Amino acid sequence: MKTFLKFLCPIMALVLFQSCKKESTESKVVIDPYTYAAKFNWMEDSIKVDNSAWTKVAKGNLFSWLSQDGKVQKSNFAIYNKRANIKTDFVYAIQKDSVFALKLLSDTVYFLDKNGNSRADLKGQVTLGKDTSLILRNTGASPAISVKYKLEK
């Protein structure tokens, strides 16, 4: 009987542990949204195809820059929900929010590819002053497209 109990107890313990409810070992994904101090909205103003004249855009789309310290020069992320006029796609830094990375050096805006390198097909020029403007030129589209933006105040 002693031997029987020695075998029965471990078998019963094994059966009891096997019947317990198992919890998933995968942890929940926590999305930490990008936080920013200021949002600068650039409104599409004019568009030009190749070397033609500038044409006014009636209801332009917004191109929003996000800045961590409240200065447009310190922007390094942006949101551009409707990219119909620039005809390009971005490699998103945060897919859900369509936030992508940009780099502003002096007066030139560079857009980063999936490896963090500056793209050659899409660049921008920023003119800061009384009439602050931004011109994006997409040479990746055929024909090349340029879009002029005005900073909303």
Short mmCIF file of N, CA and C in Angstrom, two decimals:
data_model
loop_
_atom_site.label_atom_id
_atom_site.label_comp_id
_atom_site.label_asym_id
_atom_site.label_seq_id
_atom_site.Cartn_x
_atom_site.Cartn_y
_atom_site.Cartn_z
N MET A 1 0.82 -1.18 0.00
CA MET A 1 0.00 0.00 0.00
C MET A 1 0.87 1.26 0.00
N LYS A 2 2.01 1.17 0.72
CA LYS A 2 2.93 2.29 0.76
C LYS A 2 3.46 2.63 -0.63
N THR A 3 3.82 1.64 -1.37
CA THR A 3 4.35 1.83 -2.71
C THR A 3 3.28 2.39 -3.62
N PHE A 4 2.07 1.90 -3.45
CA PHE A 4 0.96 2.40 -4.26
C PHE A 4 0.73 3.89 -4.02
N LEU A 5 0.78 4.34 -2.77
CA LEU A 5 0.59 5.75 -2.43
C LEU A 5 1.75 6.61 -2.94
N LYS A 6 2.96 6.02 -2.95
CA LYS A 6 4.12 6.76 -3.47
C LYS A 6 3.94 7.08 -4.96
N PHE A 7 3.32 6.17 -5.68
CA PHE A 7 3.08 6.40 -7.11
C PHE A 7 1.81 7.22 -7.35
N LEU A 8 0.81 7.02 -6.52
CA LEU A 8 -0.47 7.69 -6.70
C LEU A 8 -0.38 9.20 -6.43
N CYS A 9 0.34 9.59 -5.39
CA CYS A 9 0.44 11.02 -5.03
C CYS A 9 1.10 11.85 -6.14
N PRO A 10 2.23 11.46 -6.69
CA PRO A 10 2.81 12.26 -7.78
C PRO A 10 1.92 12.29 -9.03
N ILE A 11 1.24 11.17 -9.31
CA ILE A 11 0.36 11.12 -10.48
C ILE A 11 -0.82 12.08 -10.27
N MET A 12 -1.39 12.09 -9.08
CA MET A 12 -2.50 13.00 -8.78
C MET A 12 -2.04 14.47 -8.85
N ALA A 13 -0.85 14.74 -8.33
CA ALA A 13 -0.33 16.11 -8.39
C ALA A 13 -0.13 16.55 -9.84
N LEU A 14 0.39 15.63 -10.66
CA LEU A 14 0.59 15.93 -12.07
C LEU A 14 -0.74 16.20 -12.76
N VAL A 15 -1.76 15.40 -12.48
CA VAL A 15 -3.09 15.59 -13.07
C VAL A 15 -3.67 16.93 -12.62
N LEU A 16 -3.52 17.28 -11.36
CA LEU A 16 -4.04 18.55 -10.85
C LEU A 16 -3.35 19.75 -11.52
N PHE A 17 -2.04 19.68 -11.66
CA PHE A 17 -1.32 20.79 -12.30
C PHE A 17 -1.65 20.92 -13.78
N GLN A 18 -1.90 19.81 -14.44
CA GLN A 18 -2.24 19.83 -15.86
C GLN A 18 -3.62 20.44 -16.11
N SER A 19 -4.50 20.36 -15.13
CA SER A 19 -5.85 20.86 -15.32
C SER A 19 -6.00 22.34 -14.95
N CYS A 20 -4.94 22.96 -14.48
CA CYS A 20 -5.01 24.38 -14.12
C CYS A 20 -5.14 25.23 -15.38
N LYS A 21 -5.81 26.38 -15.25
CA LYS A 21 -5.96 27.31 -16.37
C LYS A 21 -4.62 27.99 -16.61
N LYS A 22 -4.20 27.96 -17.85
CA LYS A 22 -2.91 28.55 -18.19
C LYS A 22 -3.11 29.96 -18.72
N GLU A 23 -2.30 30.87 -18.26
CA GLU A 23 -2.32 32.26 -18.72
C GLU A 23 -1.32 32.40 -19.86
N SER A 24 -1.62 33.28 -20.76
CA SER A 24 -0.69 33.55 -21.86
C SER A 24 0.57 34.20 -21.30
N THR A 25 1.71 33.77 -21.78
CA THR A 25 2.97 34.32 -21.30
C THR A 25 3.35 35.58 -22.08
N GLU A 26 2.64 35.86 -23.19
CA GLU A 26 2.95 37.05 -23.96
C GLU A 26 2.43 38.28 -23.22
N SER A 27 3.27 39.30 -23.17
CA SER A 27 2.84 40.53 -22.51
C SER A 27 2.05 41.37 -23.50
N LYS A 28 1.19 42.22 -22.98
CA LYS A 28 0.39 43.09 -23.84
C LYS A 28 1.29 44.17 -24.42
N VAL A 29 1.01 44.55 -25.66
CA VAL A 29 1.77 45.60 -26.32
C VAL A 29 1.22 46.95 -25.86
N VAL A 30 2.09 47.77 -25.32
CA VAL A 30 1.70 49.09 -24.87
C VAL A 30 2.23 50.10 -25.88
N ILE A 31 1.33 50.87 -26.46
CA ILE A 31 1.75 51.88 -27.45
C ILE A 31 1.98 53.18 -26.72
N ASP A 32 3.19 53.68 -26.83
CA ASP A 32 3.55 54.94 -26.21
C ASP A 32 3.48 56.01 -27.29
N PRO A 33 2.43 56.84 -27.29
CA PRO A 33 2.30 57.82 -28.36
C PRO A 33 3.39 58.88 -28.30
N TYR A 34 3.74 59.38 -29.48
CA TYR A 34 4.74 60.44 -29.57
C TYR A 34 4.14 61.70 -28.97
N THR A 35 4.85 62.28 -28.04
CA THR A 35 4.37 63.52 -27.43
C THR A 35 5.17 64.69 -27.98
N TYR A 36 4.52 65.83 -28.12
CA TYR A 36 5.17 66.99 -28.71
C TYR A 36 4.66 68.25 -28.04
N ALA A 37 5.50 69.29 -28.08
CA ALA A 37 5.15 70.55 -27.43
C ALA A 37 4.34 71.45 -28.35
N ALA A 38 4.58 71.35 -29.65
CA ALA A 38 3.88 72.23 -30.59
C ALA A 38 3.64 71.51 -31.91
N LYS A 39 2.58 71.95 -32.59
CA LYS A 39 2.24 71.40 -33.90
C LYS A 39 2.14 72.59 -34.86
N PHE A 40 2.93 72.54 -35.94
CA PHE A 40 2.94 73.60 -36.93
C PHE A 40 2.26 73.09 -38.19
N ASN A 41 1.20 73.76 -38.60
CA ASN A 41 0.44 73.34 -39.77
C ASN A 41 0.86 74.14 -41.00
N TRP A 42 1.26 73.40 -42.03
CA TRP A 42 1.59 73.99 -43.32
C TRP A 42 0.40 73.69 -44.24
N MET A 43 -0.18 74.71 -44.84
CA MET A 43 -1.32 74.56 -45.73
C MET A 43 -0.84 74.64 -47.18
N GLU A 44 -1.27 73.67 -48.01
CA GLU A 44 -0.92 73.70 -49.43
C GLU A 44 -1.45 74.98 -50.05
N ASP A 45 -0.58 75.70 -50.74
CA ASP A 45 -0.94 76.99 -51.33
C ASP A 45 -0.96 76.93 -52.85
N SER A 46 0.10 76.37 -53.44
CA SER A 46 0.24 76.33 -54.90
C SER A 46 0.90 75.03 -55.30
N ILE A 47 0.69 74.65 -56.54
CA ILE A 47 1.30 73.42 -57.06
C ILE A 47 1.85 73.71 -58.45
N LYS A 48 2.93 73.03 -58.78
CA LYS A 48 3.57 73.20 -60.08
C LYS A 48 4.02 71.83 -60.56
N VAL A 49 3.75 71.54 -61.83
CA VAL A 49 4.15 70.28 -62.45
C VAL A 49 5.32 70.56 -63.37
N ASP A 50 6.42 69.86 -63.13
CA ASP A 50 7.68 70.06 -63.87
C ASP A 50 8.10 71.53 -63.82
N ASN A 51 8.25 72.19 -64.96
CA ASN A 51 8.69 73.58 -65.00
C ASN A 51 7.57 74.55 -65.38
N SER A 52 6.32 74.11 -65.20
CA SER A 52 5.19 74.98 -65.53
C SER A 52 5.04 76.08 -64.47
N ALA A 53 4.04 76.94 -64.65
CA ALA A 53 3.79 78.02 -63.69
C ALA A 53 3.08 77.47 -62.45
N TRP A 54 3.18 78.22 -61.36
CA TRP A 54 2.50 77.84 -60.13
C TRP A 54 0.99 78.02 -60.30
N THR A 55 0.22 77.05 -59.83
CA THR A 55 -1.24 77.10 -59.86
C THR A 55 -1.74 77.08 -58.42
N LYS A 56 -2.64 78.01 -58.07
CA LYS A 56 -3.19 78.08 -56.72
C LYS A 56 -4.01 76.83 -56.41
N VAL A 57 -3.92 76.36 -55.17
CA VAL A 57 -4.72 75.24 -54.70
C VAL A 57 -5.88 75.82 -53.90
N ALA A 58 -7.12 75.47 -54.29
CA ALA A 58 -8.30 76.05 -53.64
C ALA A 58 -8.44 75.59 -52.18
N LYS A 59 -8.52 74.31 -51.97
CA LYS A 59 -8.65 73.77 -50.61
C LYS A 59 -7.47 72.83 -50.39
N GLY A 60 -6.40 73.39 -49.87
CA GLY A 60 -5.18 72.60 -49.70
C GLY A 60 -5.23 71.66 -48.51
N ASN A 61 -4.38 70.67 -48.54
CA ASN A 61 -4.26 69.72 -47.44
C ASN A 61 -3.25 70.23 -46.42
N LEU A 62 -3.34 69.71 -45.22
CA LEU A 62 -2.42 70.10 -44.14
C LEU A 62 -1.23 69.16 -44.08
N PHE A 63 -0.08 69.75 -43.84
CA PHE A 63 1.16 69.02 -43.61
C PHE A 63 1.63 69.51 -42.24
N SER A 64 1.45 68.72 -41.20
CA SER A 64 1.72 69.16 -39.83
C SER A 64 3.07 68.67 -39.34
N TRP A 65 3.84 69.60 -38.80
CA TRP A 65 5.13 69.26 -38.19
C TRP A 65 4.97 69.25 -36.69
N LEU A 66 5.61 68.28 -36.05
CA LEU A 66 5.56 68.14 -34.60
C LEU A 66 6.92 68.53 -34.04
N SER A 67 6.92 69.36 -33.02
CA SER A 67 8.16 69.85 -32.42
C SER A 67 8.15 69.56 -30.93
N GLN A 68 9.30 69.16 -30.41
CA GLN A 68 9.39 68.84 -28.99
C GLN A 68 9.60 70.08 -28.13
N ASP A 69 10.11 71.15 -28.69
CA ASP A 69 10.35 72.32 -27.83
C ASP A 69 9.65 73.59 -28.32
N GLY A 70 8.70 73.46 -29.22
CA GLY A 70 7.89 74.60 -29.63
C GLY A 70 8.48 75.46 -30.72
N LYS A 71 9.56 75.02 -31.37
CA LYS A 71 10.18 75.79 -32.46
C LYS A 71 10.09 74.98 -33.74
N VAL A 72 9.72 75.66 -34.83
CA VAL A 72 9.59 74.96 -36.10
C VAL A 72 10.93 74.37 -36.55
N GLN A 73 12.04 75.01 -36.19
CA GLN A 73 13.37 74.51 -36.58
C GLN A 73 13.73 73.21 -35.87
N LYS A 74 13.07 72.90 -34.78
CA LYS A 74 13.37 71.68 -34.02
C LYS A 74 12.41 70.54 -34.36
N SER A 75 11.63 70.69 -35.42
CA SER A 75 10.69 69.64 -35.82
C SER A 75 11.46 68.46 -36.39
N ASN A 76 11.04 67.26 -36.01
CA ASN A 76 11.68 66.07 -36.58
C ASN A 76 10.69 64.95 -36.87
N PHE A 77 9.41 65.22 -36.64
CA PHE A 77 8.36 64.29 -37.03
C PHE A 77 7.23 65.09 -37.67
N ALA A 78 6.46 64.44 -38.51
CA ALA A 78 5.38 65.13 -39.21
C ALA A 78 4.22 64.19 -39.47
N ILE A 79 3.06 64.80 -39.76
CA ILE A 79 1.86 64.06 -40.15
C ILE A 79 1.37 64.68 -41.45
N TYR A 80 1.12 63.84 -42.44
CA TYR A 80 0.65 64.33 -43.74
C TYR A 80 -0.41 63.33 -44.20
N ASN A 81 -1.65 63.54 -43.75
CA ASN A 81 -2.70 62.54 -43.98
C ASN A 81 -3.10 62.39 -45.44
N LYS A 82 -3.25 63.49 -46.19
CA LYS A 82 -3.68 63.42 -47.58
C LYS A 82 -2.53 63.89 -48.47
N ARG A 83 -1.85 62.91 -49.07
CA ARG A 83 -0.66 63.22 -49.85
C ARG A 83 -0.93 63.20 -51.35
N ALA A 84 -2.16 63.50 -51.76
CA ALA A 84 -2.55 63.40 -53.17
C ALA A 84 -1.71 64.32 -54.06
N ASN A 85 -1.45 65.53 -53.63
CA ASN A 85 -0.73 66.48 -54.48
C ASN A 85 0.76 66.15 -54.61
N ILE A 86 1.38 65.67 -53.55
CA ILE A 86 2.82 65.39 -53.62
C ILE A 86 3.09 64.01 -54.24
N LYS A 87 2.07 63.15 -54.29
CA LYS A 87 2.16 61.83 -54.91
C LYS A 87 3.39 61.04 -54.45
N THR A 88 3.50 60.85 -53.16
CA THR A 88 4.59 60.05 -52.63
C THR A 88 4.10 59.28 -51.43
N ASP A 89 4.89 58.33 -51.01
CA ASP A 89 4.57 57.58 -49.80
C ASP A 89 5.77 57.66 -48.88
N PHE A 90 5.50 57.62 -47.61
CA PHE A 90 6.56 57.73 -46.63
C PHE A 90 6.70 56.41 -45.89
N VAL A 91 7.90 56.13 -45.43
CA VAL A 91 8.11 55.01 -44.53
C VAL A 91 7.75 55.55 -43.16
N TYR A 92 6.72 55.01 -42.58
CA TYR A 92 6.21 55.55 -41.33
C TYR A 92 7.05 55.12 -40.15
N ALA A 93 7.26 56.07 -39.24
CA ALA A 93 7.93 55.75 -37.99
C ALA A 93 6.94 55.10 -37.04
N ILE A 94 5.71 55.61 -37.03
CA ILE A 94 4.64 55.06 -36.20
C ILE A 94 3.47 54.80 -37.13
N GLN A 95 3.28 53.55 -37.53
CA GLN A 95 2.30 53.19 -38.55
C GLN A 95 0.89 53.64 -38.22
N LYS A 96 0.42 53.40 -36.98
CA LYS A 96 -0.96 53.68 -36.63
C LYS A 96 -1.31 55.15 -36.79
N ASP A 97 -0.41 56.02 -36.40
CA ASP A 97 -0.68 57.46 -36.44
C ASP A 97 -0.19 58.13 -37.71
N SER A 98 0.40 57.38 -38.62
CA SER A 98 0.95 57.93 -39.85
C SER A 98 1.97 59.03 -39.58
N VAL A 99 2.73 58.88 -38.53
CA VAL A 99 3.77 59.85 -38.20
C VAL A 99 5.07 59.37 -38.85
N PHE A 100 5.76 60.28 -39.52
CA PHE A 100 7.01 59.89 -40.17
C PHE A 100 8.10 60.88 -39.80
N ALA A 101 9.33 60.47 -40.06
CA ALA A 101 10.49 61.26 -39.65
C ALA A 101 10.98 62.16 -40.77
N LEU A 102 11.41 63.35 -40.36
CA LEU A 102 12.06 64.26 -41.29
C LEU A 102 13.26 64.88 -40.58
N LYS A 103 14.16 65.45 -41.37
CA LYS A 103 15.36 66.07 -40.82
C LYS A 103 15.47 67.46 -41.43
N LEU A 104 15.59 68.47 -40.59
CA LEU A 104 15.68 69.85 -41.05
C LEU A 104 17.09 70.36 -40.78
N LEU A 105 17.84 70.59 -41.85
CA LEU A 105 19.19 71.12 -41.75
C LEU A 105 19.25 72.45 -42.48
N SER A 106 19.58 73.48 -41.75
CA SER A 106 19.62 74.83 -42.31
C SER A 106 18.25 75.17 -42.88
N ASP A 107 18.13 75.29 -44.19
CA ASP A 107 16.83 75.60 -44.80
C ASP A 107 16.32 74.45 -45.66
N THR A 108 16.92 73.27 -45.55
CA THR A 108 16.54 72.12 -46.36
C THR A 108 15.87 71.05 -45.50
N VAL A 109 14.78 70.50 -46.02
CA VAL A 109 14.04 69.43 -45.34
C VAL A 109 14.35 68.12 -46.06
N TYR A 110 14.79 67.13 -45.30
CA TYR A 110 15.06 65.81 -45.84
C TYR A 110 14.08 64.82 -45.24
N PHE A 111 13.61 63.89 -46.04
CA PHE A 111 12.72 62.84 -45.58
C PHE A 111 13.53 61.56 -45.49
N LEU A 112 13.31 60.81 -44.44
CA LEU A 112 14.13 59.63 -44.17
C LEU A 112 13.47 58.37 -44.72
N ASP A 113 14.31 57.46 -45.23
CA ASP A 113 13.81 56.17 -45.71
C ASP A 113 13.81 55.18 -44.55
N LYS A 114 13.51 53.92 -44.85
CA LYS A 114 13.40 52.91 -43.78
C LYS A 114 14.71 52.66 -43.05
N ASN A 115 15.84 53.03 -43.66
CA ASN A 115 17.14 52.84 -43.02
C ASN A 115 17.62 54.09 -42.28
N GLY A 116 16.79 55.15 -42.31
CA GLY A 116 17.17 56.40 -41.65
C GLY A 116 18.03 57.31 -42.51
N ASN A 117 18.18 56.99 -43.79
CA ASN A 117 18.96 57.82 -44.71
C ASN A 117 18.04 58.80 -45.43
N SER A 118 18.60 59.91 -45.86
CA SER A 118 17.82 60.91 -46.59
C SER A 118 17.42 60.38 -47.96
N ARG A 119 16.14 60.58 -48.31
CA ARG A 119 15.66 60.17 -49.62
C ARG A 119 16.13 61.17 -50.67
N ALA A 120 16.47 60.68 -51.86
CA ALA A 120 16.94 61.54 -52.95
C ALA A 120 15.79 62.07 -53.78
N ASP A 121 14.63 61.40 -53.75
CA ASP A 121 13.52 61.78 -54.63
C ASP A 121 12.61 62.86 -54.05
N LEU A 122 12.71 63.16 -52.77
CA LEU A 122 11.81 64.13 -52.15
C LEU A 122 12.60 65.02 -51.20
N LYS A 123 12.59 66.32 -51.49
CA LYS A 123 13.30 67.29 -50.65
C LYS A 123 12.44 68.53 -50.52
N GLY A 124 12.75 69.34 -49.54
CA GLY A 124 12.02 70.58 -49.35
C GLY A 124 12.94 71.73 -49.01
N GLN A 125 12.49 72.93 -49.31
CA GLN A 125 13.20 74.17 -48.97
C GLN A 125 12.28 75.01 -48.09
N VAL A 126 12.80 75.47 -46.96
CA VAL A 126 12.04 76.30 -46.03
C VAL A 126 12.61 77.71 -46.08
N THR A 127 11.71 78.70 -46.19
CA THR A 127 12.08 80.10 -46.13
C THR A 127 11.40 80.68 -44.91
N LEU A 128 12.19 81.03 -43.89
CA LEU A 128 11.63 81.60 -42.67
C LEU A 128 11.68 83.12 -42.76
N GLY A 129 10.65 83.76 -42.28
CA GLY A 129 10.58 85.22 -42.32
C GLY A 129 9.15 85.67 -42.13
N LYS A 130 8.83 86.88 -42.65
CA LYS A 130 7.46 87.39 -42.55
C LYS A 130 6.48 86.48 -43.27
N ASP A 131 6.88 86.01 -44.45
CA ASP A 131 6.03 85.13 -45.25
C ASP A 131 6.67 83.74 -45.30
N THR A 132 6.63 83.06 -44.16
CA THR A 132 7.28 81.75 -44.05
C THR A 132 6.62 80.76 -45.00
N SER A 133 7.45 80.10 -45.80
CA SER A 133 6.93 79.14 -46.76
C SER A 133 7.81 77.90 -46.84
N LEU A 134 7.25 76.87 -47.41
CA LEU A 134 7.94 75.59 -47.60
C LEU A 134 7.61 75.12 -49.00
N ILE A 135 8.60 74.67 -49.75
CA ILE A 135 8.38 74.09 -51.06
C ILE A 135 8.92 72.67 -51.04
N LEU A 136 8.03 71.70 -51.31
CA LEU A 136 8.45 70.30 -51.44
C LEU A 136 8.53 69.97 -52.91
N ARG A 137 9.61 69.32 -53.31
CA ARG A 137 9.78 68.91 -54.70
C ARG A 137 9.94 67.40 -54.73
N ASN A 138 9.04 66.75 -55.45
CA ASN A 138 9.07 65.30 -55.59
C ASN A 138 9.52 64.93 -56.99
N THR A 139 10.78 64.53 -57.12
CA THR A 139 11.31 64.12 -58.43
C THR A 139 11.05 62.64 -58.68
N GLY A 140 10.53 61.94 -57.66
CA GLY A 140 10.20 60.52 -57.82
C GLY A 140 8.93 60.32 -58.63
N ALA A 141 8.06 61.34 -58.67
CA ALA A 141 6.84 61.26 -59.48
C ALA A 141 7.19 61.70 -60.90
N SER A 142 6.44 61.18 -61.86
CA SER A 142 6.69 61.57 -63.24
C SER A 142 5.42 62.18 -63.81
N PRO A 143 5.41 63.43 -64.21
CA PRO A 143 6.48 64.42 -64.13
C PRO A 143 6.69 64.89 -62.68
N ALA A 144 7.81 65.57 -62.45
CA ALA A 144 8.15 66.05 -61.11
C ALA A 144 7.10 67.04 -60.63
N ILE A 145 6.80 67.00 -59.34
CA ILE A 145 5.77 67.85 -58.74
C ILE A 145 6.38 68.68 -57.63
N SER A 146 6.02 69.95 -57.59
CA SER A 146 6.42 70.84 -56.50
C SER A 146 5.16 71.39 -55.86
N VAL A 147 5.15 71.43 -54.53
CA VAL A 147 4.01 71.98 -53.80
C VAL A 147 4.53 73.06 -52.86
N LYS A 148 3.89 74.23 -52.90
CA LYS A 148 4.27 75.34 -52.03
C LYS A 148 3.28 75.39 -50.87
N TYR A 149 3.80 75.57 -49.66
CA TYR A 149 3.00 75.62 -48.44
C TYR A 149 3.22 76.95 -47.73
N LYS A 150 2.18 77.39 -47.06
CA LYS A 150 2.27 78.58 -46.19
C LYS A 150 2.04 78.11 -44.76
N LEU A 151 2.83 78.66 -43.86
CA LEU A 151 2.69 78.32 -42.44
C LEU A 151 1.45 79.01 -41.89
N GLU A 152 0.54 78.23 -41.32
CA GLU A 152 -0.67 78.81 -40.72
C GLU A 152 -0.31 79.45 -39.38
N LYS A 153 -0.94 80.57 -39.08
CA LYS A 153 -0.64 81.25 -37.82
C LYS A 153 -1.81 81.16 -36.88
#
